[in-house]
PDB file of C-alpha atoms and ligand atoms in Angstrom:
ATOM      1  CA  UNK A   1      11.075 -17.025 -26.452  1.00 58.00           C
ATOM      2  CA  UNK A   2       7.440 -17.560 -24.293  1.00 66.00           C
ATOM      3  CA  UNK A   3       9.473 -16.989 -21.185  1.00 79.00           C
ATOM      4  CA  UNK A   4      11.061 -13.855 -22.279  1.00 80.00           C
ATOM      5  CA  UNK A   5       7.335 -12.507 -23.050  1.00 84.00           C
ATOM      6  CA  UNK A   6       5.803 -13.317 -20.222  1.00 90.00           C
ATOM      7  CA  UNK A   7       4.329 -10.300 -18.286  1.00 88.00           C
ATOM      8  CA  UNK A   8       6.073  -9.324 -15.272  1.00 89.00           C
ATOM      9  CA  UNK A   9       5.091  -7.084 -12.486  1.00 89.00           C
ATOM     10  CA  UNK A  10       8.026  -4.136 -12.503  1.00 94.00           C
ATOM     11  CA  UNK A  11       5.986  -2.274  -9.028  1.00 98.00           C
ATOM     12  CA  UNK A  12       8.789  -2.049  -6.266  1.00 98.00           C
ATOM     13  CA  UNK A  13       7.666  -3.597  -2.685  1.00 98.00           C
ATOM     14  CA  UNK A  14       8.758  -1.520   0.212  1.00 98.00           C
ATOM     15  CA  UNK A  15       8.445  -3.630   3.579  1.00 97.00           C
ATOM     16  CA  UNK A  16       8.665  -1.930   6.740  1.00 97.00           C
ATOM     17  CA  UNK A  17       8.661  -2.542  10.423  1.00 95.00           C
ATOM     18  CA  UNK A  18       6.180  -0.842  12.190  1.00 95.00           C
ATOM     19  CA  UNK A  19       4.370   2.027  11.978  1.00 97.00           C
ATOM     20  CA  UNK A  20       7.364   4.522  12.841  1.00 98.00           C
ATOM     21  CA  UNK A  21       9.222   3.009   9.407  1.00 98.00           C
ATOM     22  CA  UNK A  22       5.888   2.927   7.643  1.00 98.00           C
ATOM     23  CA  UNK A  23       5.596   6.779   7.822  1.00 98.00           C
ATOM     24  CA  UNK A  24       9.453   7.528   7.330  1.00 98.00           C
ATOM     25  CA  UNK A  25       9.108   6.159   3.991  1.00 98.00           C
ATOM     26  CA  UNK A  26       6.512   8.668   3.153  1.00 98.00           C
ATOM     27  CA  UNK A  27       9.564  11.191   2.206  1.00 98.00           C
ATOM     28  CA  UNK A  28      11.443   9.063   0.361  1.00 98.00           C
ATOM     29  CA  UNK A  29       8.942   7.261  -2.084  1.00 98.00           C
ATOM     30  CA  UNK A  30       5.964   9.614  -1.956  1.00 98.00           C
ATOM     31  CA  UNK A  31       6.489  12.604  -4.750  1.00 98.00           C
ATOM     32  CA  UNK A  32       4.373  15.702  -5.698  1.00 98.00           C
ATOM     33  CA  UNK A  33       2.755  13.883  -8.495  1.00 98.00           C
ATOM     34  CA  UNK A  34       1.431  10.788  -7.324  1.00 98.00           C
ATOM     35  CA  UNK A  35      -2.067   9.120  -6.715  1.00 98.00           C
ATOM     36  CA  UNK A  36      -1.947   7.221  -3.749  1.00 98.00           C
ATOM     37  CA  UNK A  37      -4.426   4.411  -2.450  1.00 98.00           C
ATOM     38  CA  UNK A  38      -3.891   3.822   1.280  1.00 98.00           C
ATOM     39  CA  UNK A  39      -5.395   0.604   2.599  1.00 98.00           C
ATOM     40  CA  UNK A  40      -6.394   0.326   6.411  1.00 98.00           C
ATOM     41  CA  UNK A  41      -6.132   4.036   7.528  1.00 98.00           C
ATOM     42  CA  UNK A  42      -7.922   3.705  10.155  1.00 98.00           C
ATOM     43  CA  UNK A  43      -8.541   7.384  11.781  1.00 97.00           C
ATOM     44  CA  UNK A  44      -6.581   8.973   8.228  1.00 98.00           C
ATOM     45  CA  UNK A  45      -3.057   9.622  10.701  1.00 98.00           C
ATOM     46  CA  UNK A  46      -1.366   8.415   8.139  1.00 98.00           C
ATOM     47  CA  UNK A  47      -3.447   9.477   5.224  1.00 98.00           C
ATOM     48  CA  UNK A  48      -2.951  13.334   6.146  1.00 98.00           C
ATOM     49  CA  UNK A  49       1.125  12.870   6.377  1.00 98.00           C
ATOM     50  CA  UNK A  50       0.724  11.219   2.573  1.00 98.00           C
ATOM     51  CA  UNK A  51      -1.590  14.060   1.115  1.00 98.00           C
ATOM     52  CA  UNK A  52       1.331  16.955   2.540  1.00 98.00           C
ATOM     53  CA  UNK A  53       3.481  15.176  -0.134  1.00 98.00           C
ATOM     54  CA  UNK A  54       1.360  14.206  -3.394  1.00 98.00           C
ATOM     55  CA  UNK A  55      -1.629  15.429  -5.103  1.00 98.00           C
ATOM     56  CA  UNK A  56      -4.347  13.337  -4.170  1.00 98.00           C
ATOM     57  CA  UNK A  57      -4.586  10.543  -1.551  1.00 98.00           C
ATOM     58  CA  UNK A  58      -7.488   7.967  -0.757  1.00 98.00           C
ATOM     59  CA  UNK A  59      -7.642   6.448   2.320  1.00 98.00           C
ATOM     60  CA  UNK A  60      -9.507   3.052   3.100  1.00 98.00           C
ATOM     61  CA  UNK A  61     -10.661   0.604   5.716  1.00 98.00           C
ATOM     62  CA  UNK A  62     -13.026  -2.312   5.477  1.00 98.00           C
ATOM     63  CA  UNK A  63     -14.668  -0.460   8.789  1.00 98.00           C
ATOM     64  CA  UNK A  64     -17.230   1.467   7.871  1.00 98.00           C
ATOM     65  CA  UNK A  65     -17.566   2.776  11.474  1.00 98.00           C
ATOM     66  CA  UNK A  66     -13.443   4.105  10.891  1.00 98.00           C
ATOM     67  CA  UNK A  67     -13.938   5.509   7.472  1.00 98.00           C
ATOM     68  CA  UNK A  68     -16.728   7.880   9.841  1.00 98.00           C
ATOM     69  CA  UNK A  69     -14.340   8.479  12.108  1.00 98.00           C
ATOM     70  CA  UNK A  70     -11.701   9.587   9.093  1.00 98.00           C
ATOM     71  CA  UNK A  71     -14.014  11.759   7.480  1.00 98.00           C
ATOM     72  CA  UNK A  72     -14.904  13.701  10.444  1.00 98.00           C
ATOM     73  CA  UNK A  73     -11.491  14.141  11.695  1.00 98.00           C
ATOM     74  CA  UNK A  74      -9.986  15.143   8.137  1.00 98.00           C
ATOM     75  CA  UNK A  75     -12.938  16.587   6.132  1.00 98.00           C
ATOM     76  CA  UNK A  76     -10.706  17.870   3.719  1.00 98.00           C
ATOM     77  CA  UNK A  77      -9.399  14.182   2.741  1.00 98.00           C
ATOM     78  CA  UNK A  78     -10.886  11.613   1.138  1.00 98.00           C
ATOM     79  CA  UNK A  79     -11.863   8.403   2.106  1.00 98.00           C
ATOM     80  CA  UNK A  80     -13.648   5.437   1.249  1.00 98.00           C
ATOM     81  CA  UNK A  81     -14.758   1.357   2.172  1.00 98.00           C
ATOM     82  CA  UNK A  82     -12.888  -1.159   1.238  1.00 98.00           C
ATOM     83  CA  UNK A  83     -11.922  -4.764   1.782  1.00 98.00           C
ATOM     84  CA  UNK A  84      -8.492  -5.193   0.313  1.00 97.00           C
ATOM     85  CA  UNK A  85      -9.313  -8.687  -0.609  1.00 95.00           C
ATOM     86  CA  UNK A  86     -11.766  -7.502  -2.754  1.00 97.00           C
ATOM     87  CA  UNK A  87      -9.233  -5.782  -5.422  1.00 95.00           C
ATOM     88  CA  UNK A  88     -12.146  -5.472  -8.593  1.00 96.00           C
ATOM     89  CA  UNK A  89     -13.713  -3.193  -5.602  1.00 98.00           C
ATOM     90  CA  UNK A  90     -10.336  -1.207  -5.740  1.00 98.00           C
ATOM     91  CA  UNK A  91     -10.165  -1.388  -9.612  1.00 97.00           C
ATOM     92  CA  UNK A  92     -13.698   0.158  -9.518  1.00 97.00           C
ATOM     93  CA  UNK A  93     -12.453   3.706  -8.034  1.00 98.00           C
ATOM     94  CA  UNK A  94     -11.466   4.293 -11.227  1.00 97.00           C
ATOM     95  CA  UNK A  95      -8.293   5.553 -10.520  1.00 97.00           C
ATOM     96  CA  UNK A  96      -4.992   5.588 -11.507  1.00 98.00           C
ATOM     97  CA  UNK A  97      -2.986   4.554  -8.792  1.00 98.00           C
ATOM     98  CA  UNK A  98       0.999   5.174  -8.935  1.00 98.00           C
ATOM     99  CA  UNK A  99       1.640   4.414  -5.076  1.00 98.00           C
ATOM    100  CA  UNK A 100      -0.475   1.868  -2.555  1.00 98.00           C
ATOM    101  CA  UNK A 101       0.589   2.289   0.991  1.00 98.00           C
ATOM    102  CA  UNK A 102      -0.941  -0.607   3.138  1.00 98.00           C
ATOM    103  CA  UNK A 103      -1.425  -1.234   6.867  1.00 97.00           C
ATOM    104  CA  UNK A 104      -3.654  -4.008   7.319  1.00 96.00           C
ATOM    105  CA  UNK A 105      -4.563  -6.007  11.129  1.00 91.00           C
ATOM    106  CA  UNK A 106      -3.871  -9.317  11.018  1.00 85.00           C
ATOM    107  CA  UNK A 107      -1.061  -9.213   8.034  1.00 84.00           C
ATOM    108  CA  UNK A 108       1.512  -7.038   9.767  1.00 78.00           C
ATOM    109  CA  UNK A 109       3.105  -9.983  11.754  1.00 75.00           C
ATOM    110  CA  UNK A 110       5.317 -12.479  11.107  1.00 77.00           C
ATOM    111  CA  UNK A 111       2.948 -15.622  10.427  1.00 80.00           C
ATOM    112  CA  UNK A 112       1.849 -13.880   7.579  1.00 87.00           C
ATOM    113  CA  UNK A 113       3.919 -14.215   4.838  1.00 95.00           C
ATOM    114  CA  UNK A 114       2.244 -15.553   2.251  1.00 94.00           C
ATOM    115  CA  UNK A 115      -1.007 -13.564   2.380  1.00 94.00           C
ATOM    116  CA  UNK A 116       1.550 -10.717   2.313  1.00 96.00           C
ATOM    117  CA  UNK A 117       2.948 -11.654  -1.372  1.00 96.00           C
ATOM    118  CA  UNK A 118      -0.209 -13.149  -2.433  1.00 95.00           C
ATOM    119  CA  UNK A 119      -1.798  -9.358  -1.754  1.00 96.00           C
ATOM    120  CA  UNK A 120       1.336  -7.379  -3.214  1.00 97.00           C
ATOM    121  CA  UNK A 121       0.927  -9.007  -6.380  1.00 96.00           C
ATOM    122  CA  UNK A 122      -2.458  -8.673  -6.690  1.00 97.00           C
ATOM    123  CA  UNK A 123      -2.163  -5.072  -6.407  1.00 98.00           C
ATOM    124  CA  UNK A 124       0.690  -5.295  -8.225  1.00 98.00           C
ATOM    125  CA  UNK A 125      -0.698  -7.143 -11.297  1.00 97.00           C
ATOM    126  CA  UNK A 126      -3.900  -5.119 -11.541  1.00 97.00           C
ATOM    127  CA  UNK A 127      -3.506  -1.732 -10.416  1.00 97.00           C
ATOM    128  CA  UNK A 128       0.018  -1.668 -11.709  1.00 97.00           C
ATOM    129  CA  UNK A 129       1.889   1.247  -9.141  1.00 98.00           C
ATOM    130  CA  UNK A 130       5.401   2.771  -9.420  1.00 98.00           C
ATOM    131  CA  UNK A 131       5.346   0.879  -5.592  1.00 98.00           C
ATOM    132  CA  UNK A 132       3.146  -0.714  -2.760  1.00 98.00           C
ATOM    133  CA  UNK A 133       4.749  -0.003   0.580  1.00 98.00           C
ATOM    134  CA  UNK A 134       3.636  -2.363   3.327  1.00 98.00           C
ATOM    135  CA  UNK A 135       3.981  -2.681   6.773  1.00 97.00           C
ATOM    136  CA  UNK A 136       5.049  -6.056   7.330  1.00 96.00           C
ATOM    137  CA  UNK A 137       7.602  -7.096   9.858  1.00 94.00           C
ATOM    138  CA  UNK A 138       7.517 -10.866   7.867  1.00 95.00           C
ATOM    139  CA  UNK A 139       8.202  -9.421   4.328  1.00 96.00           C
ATOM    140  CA  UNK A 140      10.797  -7.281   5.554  1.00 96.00           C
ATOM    141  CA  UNK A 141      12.932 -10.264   7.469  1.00 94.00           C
ATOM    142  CA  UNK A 142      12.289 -12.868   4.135  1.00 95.00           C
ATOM    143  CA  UNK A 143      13.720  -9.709   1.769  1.00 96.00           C
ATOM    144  CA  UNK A 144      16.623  -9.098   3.756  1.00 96.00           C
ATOM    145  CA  UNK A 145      17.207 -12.701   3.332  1.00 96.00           C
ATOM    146  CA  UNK A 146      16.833 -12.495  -0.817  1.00 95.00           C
ATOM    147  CA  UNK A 147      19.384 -11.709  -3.276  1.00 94.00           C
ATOM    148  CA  UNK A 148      19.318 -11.072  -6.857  1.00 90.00           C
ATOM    149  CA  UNK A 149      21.566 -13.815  -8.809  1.00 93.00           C
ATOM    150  CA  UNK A 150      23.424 -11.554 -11.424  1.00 91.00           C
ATOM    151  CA  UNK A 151      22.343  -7.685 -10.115  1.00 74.00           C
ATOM    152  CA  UNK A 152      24.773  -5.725  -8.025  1.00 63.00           C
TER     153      UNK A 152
HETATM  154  C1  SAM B 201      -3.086  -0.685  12.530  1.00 93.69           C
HETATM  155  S1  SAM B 201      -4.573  -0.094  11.819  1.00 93.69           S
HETATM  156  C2  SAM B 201      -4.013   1.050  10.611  1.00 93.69           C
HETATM  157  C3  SAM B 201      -3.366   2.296  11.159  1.00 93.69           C
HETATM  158  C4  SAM B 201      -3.122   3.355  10.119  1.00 93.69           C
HETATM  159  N1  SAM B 201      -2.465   2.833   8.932  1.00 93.69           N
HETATM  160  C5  SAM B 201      -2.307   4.496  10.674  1.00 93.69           C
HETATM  161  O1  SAM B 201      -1.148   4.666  10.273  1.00 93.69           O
HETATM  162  O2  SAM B 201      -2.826   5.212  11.529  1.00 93.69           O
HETATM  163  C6  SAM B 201      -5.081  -1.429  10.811  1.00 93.69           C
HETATM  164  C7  SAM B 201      -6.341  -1.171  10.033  1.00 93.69           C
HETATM  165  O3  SAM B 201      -6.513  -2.247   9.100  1.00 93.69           O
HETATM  166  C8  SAM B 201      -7.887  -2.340   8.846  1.00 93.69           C
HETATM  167  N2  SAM B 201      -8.157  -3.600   8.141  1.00 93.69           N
HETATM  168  C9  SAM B 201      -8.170  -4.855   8.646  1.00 93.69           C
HETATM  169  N3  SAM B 201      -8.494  -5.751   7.689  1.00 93.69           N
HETATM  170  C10 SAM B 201      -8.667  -5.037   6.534  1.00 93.69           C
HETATM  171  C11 SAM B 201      -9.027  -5.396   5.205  1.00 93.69           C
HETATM  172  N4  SAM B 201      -9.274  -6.673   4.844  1.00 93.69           N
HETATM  173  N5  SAM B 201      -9.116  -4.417   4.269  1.00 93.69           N
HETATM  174  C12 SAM B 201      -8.878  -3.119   4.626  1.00 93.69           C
HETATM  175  N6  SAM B 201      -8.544  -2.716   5.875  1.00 93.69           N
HETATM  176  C13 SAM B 201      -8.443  -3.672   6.830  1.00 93.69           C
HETATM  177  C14 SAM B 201      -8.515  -2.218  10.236  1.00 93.69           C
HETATM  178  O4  SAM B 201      -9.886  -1.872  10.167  1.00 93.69           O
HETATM  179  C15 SAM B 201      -7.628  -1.123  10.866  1.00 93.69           C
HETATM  180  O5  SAM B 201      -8.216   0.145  10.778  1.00 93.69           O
END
């Protein structure tokens, strides 16, 4: 059957509520082994609790004048430019990816559902993670809403 060949995206989506949930999942989904691409670090807080926990992290903004900022405060970590519209831009890092965490301005509230999914399974369908964690008080209030027909 077409349907039952169809590809489907298997990453998990993590939503969270603010920044204090978007680093307590950090323990619980990030593991020795993983690659992870963080979108919107801003000043690399975040990125520096991530690379304690896995073996290599890259941290990026679409501000130029941040990813300075990152670099000088966390020489040690890496970091890099990008728009996270621009996904071929992501592809072209060249690396395998098996988390994304992602903390974007102006998709963390609740009017913005939709770019929300439209962006998870972007990253999703191309990149191809374990997971994408995202804080996003709207994704988080529409999956506590969903359930599964048929899984317990
Ligand atoms: C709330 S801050 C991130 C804070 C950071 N995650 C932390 O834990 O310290 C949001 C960041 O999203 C970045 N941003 C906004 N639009 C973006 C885009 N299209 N692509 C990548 N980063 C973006 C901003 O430049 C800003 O640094």
């Amino acid at each position: 059957m077409a349907n039952e060949r169809q590809f489907r995206v298997k990453t998990k989506f993590i939503a969270t509520r603010g920044v204090k949930e978007y680093r307590a999942s950090i323990s619980e989904w990030v593991r020795e082994w993983d690659n992870v691409l963080e979108i919107g670090c801003e000043w690399g807080t975040t990125t520096r609790l991530i690379a304690d926990r896995c073996k290599h992290v890259l941290g990026t903004d679409v501000s130029p004048v941040v990813i300075e900022r990152a670099r000088q405060k966390n020489p040690e970590l890496d970091f890099d430019v990008l728009d996270a519209f621009n996904v071929k831009a992501a592809m072209d890092f060249g690396q395998d990816f098996s988390k994304v965490y992602i903390d974007m301005s102006g998709i963390s509230g609740y009017r913005s559902l939709l770019d929300v999914i439209s962006l998870l399974n972007m990253y999703a369908t191309v990149l191809q993670p374990d997971a994408i964690v995202i804080k996003s008080g709207a994704l988080k209030q529409f999956a506590s809403n969903c359930v599964a027909w048929g899984q317990s």
